[in-house]
Tab-separated table of C-alpha atoms and ligand atoms in Angstrom:
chain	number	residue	atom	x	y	z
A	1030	UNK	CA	117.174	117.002	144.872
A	1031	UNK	CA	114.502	115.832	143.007
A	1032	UNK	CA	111.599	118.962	142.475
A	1033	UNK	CA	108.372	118.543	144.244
A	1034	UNK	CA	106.985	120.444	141.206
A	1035	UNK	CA	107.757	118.087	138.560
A	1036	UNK	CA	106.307	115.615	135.723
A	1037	UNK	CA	108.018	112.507	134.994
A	1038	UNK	CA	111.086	114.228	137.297
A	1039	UNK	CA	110.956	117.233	135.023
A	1040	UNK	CA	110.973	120.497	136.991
A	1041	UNK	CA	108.233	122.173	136.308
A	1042	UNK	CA	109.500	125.781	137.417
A	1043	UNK	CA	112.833	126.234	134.951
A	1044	UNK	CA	110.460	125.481	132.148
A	1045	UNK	CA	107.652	128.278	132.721
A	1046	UNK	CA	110.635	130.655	133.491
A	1047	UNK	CA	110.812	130.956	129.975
A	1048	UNK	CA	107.587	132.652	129.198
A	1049	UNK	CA	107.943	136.167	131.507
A	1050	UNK	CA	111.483	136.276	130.538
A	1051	UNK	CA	110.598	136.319	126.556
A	1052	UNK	CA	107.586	138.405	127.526
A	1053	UNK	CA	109.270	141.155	129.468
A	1054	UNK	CA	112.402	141.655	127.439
A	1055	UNK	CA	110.203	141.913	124.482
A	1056	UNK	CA	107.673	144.496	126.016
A	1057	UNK	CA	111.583	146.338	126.905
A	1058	UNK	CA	112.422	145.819	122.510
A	1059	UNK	CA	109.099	147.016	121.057
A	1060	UNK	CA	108.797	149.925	123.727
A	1061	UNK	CA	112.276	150.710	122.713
A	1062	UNK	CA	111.163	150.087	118.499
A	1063	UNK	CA	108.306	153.089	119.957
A	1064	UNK	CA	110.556	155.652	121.234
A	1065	UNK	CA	112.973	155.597	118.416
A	1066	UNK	CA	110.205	155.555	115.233
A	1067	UNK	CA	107.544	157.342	117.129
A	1068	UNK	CA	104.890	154.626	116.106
A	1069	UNK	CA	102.197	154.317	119.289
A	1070	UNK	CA	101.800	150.500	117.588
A	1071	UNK	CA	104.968	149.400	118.861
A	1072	UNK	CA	103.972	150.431	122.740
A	1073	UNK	CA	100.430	148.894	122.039
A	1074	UNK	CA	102.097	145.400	121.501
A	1075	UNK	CA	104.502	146.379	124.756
A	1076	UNK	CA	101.380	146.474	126.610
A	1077	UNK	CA	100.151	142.648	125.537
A	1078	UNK	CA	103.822	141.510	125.894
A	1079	UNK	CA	103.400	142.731	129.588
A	1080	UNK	CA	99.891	141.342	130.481
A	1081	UNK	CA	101.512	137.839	129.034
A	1082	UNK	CA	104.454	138.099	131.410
A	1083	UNK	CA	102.406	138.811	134.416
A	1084	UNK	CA	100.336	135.950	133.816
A	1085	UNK	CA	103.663	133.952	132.976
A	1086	UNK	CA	105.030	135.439	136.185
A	1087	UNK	CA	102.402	134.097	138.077
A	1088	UNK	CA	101.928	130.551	136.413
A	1089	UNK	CA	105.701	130.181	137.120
A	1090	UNK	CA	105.415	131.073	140.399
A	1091	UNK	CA	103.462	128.541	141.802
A	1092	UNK	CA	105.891	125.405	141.092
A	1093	UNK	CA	108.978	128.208	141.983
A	1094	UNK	CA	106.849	128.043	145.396
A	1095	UNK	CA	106.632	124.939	146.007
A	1096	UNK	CA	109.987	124.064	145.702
A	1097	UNK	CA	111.389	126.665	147.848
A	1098	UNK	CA	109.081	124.988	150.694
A	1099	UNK	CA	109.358	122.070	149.930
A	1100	UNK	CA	112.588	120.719	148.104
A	1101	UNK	CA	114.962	123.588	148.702
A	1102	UNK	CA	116.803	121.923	152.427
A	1103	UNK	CA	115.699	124.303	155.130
A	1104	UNK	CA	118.272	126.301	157.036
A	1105	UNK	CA	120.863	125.976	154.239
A	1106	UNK	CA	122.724	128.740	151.897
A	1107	UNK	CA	120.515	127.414	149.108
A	1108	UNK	CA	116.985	128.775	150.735
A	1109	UNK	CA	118.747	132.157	151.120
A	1110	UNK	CA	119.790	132.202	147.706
A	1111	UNK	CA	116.628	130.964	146.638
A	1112	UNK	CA	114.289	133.596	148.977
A	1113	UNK	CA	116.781	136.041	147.266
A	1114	UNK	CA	115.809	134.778	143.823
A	1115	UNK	CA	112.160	134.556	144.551
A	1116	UNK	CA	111.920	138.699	146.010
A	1117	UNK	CA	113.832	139.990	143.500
A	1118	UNK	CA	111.174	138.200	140.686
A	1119	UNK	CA	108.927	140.045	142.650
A	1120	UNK	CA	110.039	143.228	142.286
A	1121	UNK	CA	110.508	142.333	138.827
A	1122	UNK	CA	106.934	141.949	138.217
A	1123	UNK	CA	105.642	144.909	140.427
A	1124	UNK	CA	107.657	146.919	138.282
A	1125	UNK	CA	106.559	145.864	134.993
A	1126	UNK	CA	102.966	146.130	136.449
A	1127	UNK	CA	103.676	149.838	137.455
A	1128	UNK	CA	104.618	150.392	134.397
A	1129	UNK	CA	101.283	149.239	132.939
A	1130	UNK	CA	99.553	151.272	135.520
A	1131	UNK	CA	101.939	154.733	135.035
A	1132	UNK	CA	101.098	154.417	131.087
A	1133	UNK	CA	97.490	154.674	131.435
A	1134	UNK	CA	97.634	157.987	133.990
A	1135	UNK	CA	100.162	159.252	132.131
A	1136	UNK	CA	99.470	158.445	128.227
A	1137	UNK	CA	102.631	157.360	125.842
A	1138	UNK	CA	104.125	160.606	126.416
A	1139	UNK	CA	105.675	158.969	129.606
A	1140	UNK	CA	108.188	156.486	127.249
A	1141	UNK	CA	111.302	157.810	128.494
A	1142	UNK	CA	110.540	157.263	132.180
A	1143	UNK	CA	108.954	153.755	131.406
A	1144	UNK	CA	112.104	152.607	129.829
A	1145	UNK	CA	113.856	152.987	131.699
A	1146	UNK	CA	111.816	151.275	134.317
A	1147	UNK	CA	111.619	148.210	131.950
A	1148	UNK	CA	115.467	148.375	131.933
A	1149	UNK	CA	116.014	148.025	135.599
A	1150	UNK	CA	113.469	145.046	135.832
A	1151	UNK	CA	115.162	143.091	132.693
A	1152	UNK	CA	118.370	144.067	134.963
A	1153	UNK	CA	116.742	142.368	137.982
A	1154	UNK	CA	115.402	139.620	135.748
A	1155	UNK	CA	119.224	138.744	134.465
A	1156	UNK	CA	120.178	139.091	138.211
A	1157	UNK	CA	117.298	136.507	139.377
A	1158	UNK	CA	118.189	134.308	136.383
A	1159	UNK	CA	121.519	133.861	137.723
A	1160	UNK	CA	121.176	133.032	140.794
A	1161	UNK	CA	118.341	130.960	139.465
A	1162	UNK	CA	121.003	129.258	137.196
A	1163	UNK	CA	123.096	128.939	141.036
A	1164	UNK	CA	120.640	127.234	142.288
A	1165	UNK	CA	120.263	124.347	139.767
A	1166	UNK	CA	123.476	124.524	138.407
A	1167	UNK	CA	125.416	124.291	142.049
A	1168	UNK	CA	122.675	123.468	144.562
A	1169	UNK	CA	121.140	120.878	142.306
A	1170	UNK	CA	117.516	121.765	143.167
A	1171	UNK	CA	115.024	119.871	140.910
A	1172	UNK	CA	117.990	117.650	139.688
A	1173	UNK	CA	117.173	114.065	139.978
A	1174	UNK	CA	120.730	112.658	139.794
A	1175	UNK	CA	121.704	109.136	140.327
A	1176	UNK	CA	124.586	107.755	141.189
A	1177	UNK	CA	125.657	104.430	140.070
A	1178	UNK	CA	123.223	102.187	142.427
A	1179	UNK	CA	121.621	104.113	144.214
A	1180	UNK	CA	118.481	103.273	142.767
A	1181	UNK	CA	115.358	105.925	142.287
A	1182	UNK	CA	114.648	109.087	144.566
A	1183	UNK	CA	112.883	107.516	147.584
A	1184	UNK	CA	111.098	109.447	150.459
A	1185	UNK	CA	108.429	109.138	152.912
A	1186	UNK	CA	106.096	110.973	155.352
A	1187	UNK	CA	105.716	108.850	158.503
A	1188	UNK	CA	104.926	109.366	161.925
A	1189	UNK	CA	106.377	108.893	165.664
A	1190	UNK	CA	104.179	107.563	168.315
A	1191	UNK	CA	106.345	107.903	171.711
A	1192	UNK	CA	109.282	108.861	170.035
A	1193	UNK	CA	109.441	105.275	167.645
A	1194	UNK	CA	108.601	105.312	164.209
A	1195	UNK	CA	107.642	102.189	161.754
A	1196	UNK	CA	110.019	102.823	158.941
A	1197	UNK	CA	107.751	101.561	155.941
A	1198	UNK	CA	109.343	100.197	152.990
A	1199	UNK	CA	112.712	99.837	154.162
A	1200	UNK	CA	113.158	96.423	152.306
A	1201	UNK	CA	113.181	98.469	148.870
A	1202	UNK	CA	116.439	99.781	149.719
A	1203	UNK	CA	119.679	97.844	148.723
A	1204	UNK	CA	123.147	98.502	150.411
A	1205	UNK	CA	124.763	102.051	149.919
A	1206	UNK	CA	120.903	103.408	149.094
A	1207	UNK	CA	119.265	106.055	150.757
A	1208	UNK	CA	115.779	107.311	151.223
A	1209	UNK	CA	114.491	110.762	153.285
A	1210	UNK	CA	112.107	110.445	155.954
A	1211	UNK	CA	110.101	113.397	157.036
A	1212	UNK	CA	108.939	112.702	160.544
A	1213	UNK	CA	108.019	115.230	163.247
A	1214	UNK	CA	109.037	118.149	161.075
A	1215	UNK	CA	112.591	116.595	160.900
A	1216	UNK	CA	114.481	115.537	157.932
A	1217	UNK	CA	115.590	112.169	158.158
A	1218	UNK	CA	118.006	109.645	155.915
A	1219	UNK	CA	117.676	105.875	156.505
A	1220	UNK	CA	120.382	104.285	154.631
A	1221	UNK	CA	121.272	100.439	154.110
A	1222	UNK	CA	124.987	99.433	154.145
A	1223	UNK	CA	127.262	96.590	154.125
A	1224	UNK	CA	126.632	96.577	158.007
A	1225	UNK	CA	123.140	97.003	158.438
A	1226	UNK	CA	121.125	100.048	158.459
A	1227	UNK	CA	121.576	103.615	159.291
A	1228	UNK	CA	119.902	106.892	160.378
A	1229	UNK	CA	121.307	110.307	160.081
A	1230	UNK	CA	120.471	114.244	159.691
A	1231	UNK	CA	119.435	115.645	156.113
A	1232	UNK	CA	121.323	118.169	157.270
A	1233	UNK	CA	124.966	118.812	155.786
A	1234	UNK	CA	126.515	121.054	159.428
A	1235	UNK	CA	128.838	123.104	156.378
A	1236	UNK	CA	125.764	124.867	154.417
A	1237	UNK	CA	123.012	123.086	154.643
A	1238	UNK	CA	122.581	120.914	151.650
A	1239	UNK	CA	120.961	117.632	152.047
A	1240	UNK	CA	122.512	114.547	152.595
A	1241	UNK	CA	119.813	112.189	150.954
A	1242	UNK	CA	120.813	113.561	147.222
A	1243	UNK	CA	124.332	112.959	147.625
A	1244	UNK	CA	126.636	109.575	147.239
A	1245	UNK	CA	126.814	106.720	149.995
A	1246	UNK	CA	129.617	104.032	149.696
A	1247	UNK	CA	130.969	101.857	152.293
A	1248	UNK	CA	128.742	103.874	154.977
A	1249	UNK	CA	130.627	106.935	153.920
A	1250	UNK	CA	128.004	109.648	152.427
A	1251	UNK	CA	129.239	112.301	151.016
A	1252	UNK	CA	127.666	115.871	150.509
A	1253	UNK	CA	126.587	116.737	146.955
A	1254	UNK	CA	127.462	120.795	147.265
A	1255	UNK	CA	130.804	120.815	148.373
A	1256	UNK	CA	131.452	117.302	149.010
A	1257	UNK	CA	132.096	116.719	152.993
A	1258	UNK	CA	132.014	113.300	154.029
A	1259	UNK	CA	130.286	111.515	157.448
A	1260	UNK	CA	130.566	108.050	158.225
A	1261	UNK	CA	127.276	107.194	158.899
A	1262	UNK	CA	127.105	105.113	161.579
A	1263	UNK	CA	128.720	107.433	163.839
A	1264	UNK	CA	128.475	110.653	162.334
A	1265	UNK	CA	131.761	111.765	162.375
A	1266	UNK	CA	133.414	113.572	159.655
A	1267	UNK	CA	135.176	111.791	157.624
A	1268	UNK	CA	136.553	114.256	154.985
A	1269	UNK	CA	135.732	118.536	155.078
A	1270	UNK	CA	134.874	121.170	154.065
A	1271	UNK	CA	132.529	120.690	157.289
A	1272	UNK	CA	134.280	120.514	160.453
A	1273	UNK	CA	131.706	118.932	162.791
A	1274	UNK	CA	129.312	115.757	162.135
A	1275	UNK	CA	125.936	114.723	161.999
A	1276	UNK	CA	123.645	113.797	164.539
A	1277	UNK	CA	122.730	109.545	164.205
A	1278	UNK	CA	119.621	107.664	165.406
A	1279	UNK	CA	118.974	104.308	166.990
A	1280	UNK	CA	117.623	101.620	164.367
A	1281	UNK	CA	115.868	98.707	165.422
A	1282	UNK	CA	115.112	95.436	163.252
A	1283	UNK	CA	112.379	93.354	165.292
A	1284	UNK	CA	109.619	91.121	163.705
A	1285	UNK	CA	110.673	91.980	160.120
A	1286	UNK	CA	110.316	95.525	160.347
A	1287	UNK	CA	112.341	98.219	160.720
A	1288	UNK	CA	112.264	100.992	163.724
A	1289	UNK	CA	114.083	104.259	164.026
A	1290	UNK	CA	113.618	105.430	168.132
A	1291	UNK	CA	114.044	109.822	167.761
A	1292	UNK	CA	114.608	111.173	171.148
A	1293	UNK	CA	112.413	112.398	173.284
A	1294	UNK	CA	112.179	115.511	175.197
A	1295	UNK	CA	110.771	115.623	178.789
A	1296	UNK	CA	108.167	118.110	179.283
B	74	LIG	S1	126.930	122.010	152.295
B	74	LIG	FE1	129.012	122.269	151.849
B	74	LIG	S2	129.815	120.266	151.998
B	74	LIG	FE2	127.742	120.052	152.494
């Protein structure tokens, strides 16, 4: 999916990574370089390399956020993995920020205990990094991948008055294209095939991942993490792992325009 935190559909959040992770493993080397030569300079530079990766930390944070609310699909195995990633970077930088805090109560005399502080954070770091690397490399979160066809990442924010919503820009999508539609807190895909159009869940039922960034072909879309397929005109599963299908909406083309009627709940 394409990041939400991104220039040009460059994700923003894998590129300030790099900053607290050079910062804090270096403030781990020269703090190391200080207890084996004895020299307080190396632990003075530790200190800088520190205040850098906080500030790194945070600066990387903000896109990291963003994309867990907002491009990470909700109630899937990647926002665990991600709310995973994004605590344990936490503790990562409370520690390194303790350590800042226990050196000046407790002079350089305390190197032993901070390194080994510093060592269990670059530990979590690695840790966070990996299931970081899980979440691009598998989950494809801030990868803007297209198919052959399927044209550029589309989405919209629209509304529903009574239940029917005005899908805007519909005639931008060509057959076996897709674009998500937030409406009403819901994630929907409106897709155009050979038949017409169609509207389905963002919602794969196996683990969550989202429909709109995988492959449609002859109204069969298929699930970019593990690769279940729904036909989806009907929903029904058309190849596994997922074993149940997707829920489908009414479409409506009157006047030129295009309408997708949600259901609606009595009070
Ligand atoms: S999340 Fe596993 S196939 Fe869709």
């Amino acid at each position: 999916m394409r990041s939400k935190a991104s220039i040009k559909g460059h994700s923003l959040h894998p590129m300030l990574v790099s900053f607290p992770i050079a910062f804090f493993t270096g403030a781990l080397v020269f703090d190391l370089l200080r207890w084996i030569s004895g020299k307080i300079f190396y632990s003075d530079i530790a200190e800088v390399m520190i205040v850098a990766g906080i500030i790194g930390s945070i600066a990387a944070a903000i896109p990291g956020v963003i994309d867990y609310l907002y491009t990470v699909p909700p109630k899937s195995s990647g926002k665990k993995r991600a709310a995973k990633h994004g605590i344990t970077n936490v503790c990562v930088l409370l520690i390194f920020a303790g350590t800042l805090i226990y050196r000046t109560h407790n002079g350089q005399d305390a190197i032993t205990t901070i390194l080994l502080l510093e060592a269990v954070a670059v530990g979590l770091m690695v840790f966070a990094g990996w299931m970081g690397g899980t979440l691009v490399a598998r989950n494809q979160i801030g990868v803007d991948h297209r198919f052959a066809e399927a044209g550029k990442w589309k989405e919209l924010h629209l509304q529903a008055q009574d239940g029917r919503v005005e899908i805007t820009d519909f005639g931008e999508l060509k057959t076996d294209q897709m674009m998500l539609v937030h409406v009403d807190g819901k994630r929907i895909v409106v897709a155009r095939t050979e038949s017409g159009f169609a509207a389905f869940d963002d919602h794969c039922p196996h683990r969550g991942g989202s429909l709109a960034g995988g492959a449609m072909i002859c109204g069969t879309v298929q699930c970019p993490w593990h690769g279940s397929q729904f036909d989806v005109h009907s929903g029904a599963p058309k190849a596994g792992p997922a074993k149940t299908g997707i829920p489908v909406y009414a479409l409506q083309l009157a006047g030129g325009k295009l309408y997708l009627q949600l259901p609606v709940s009595n009070p």
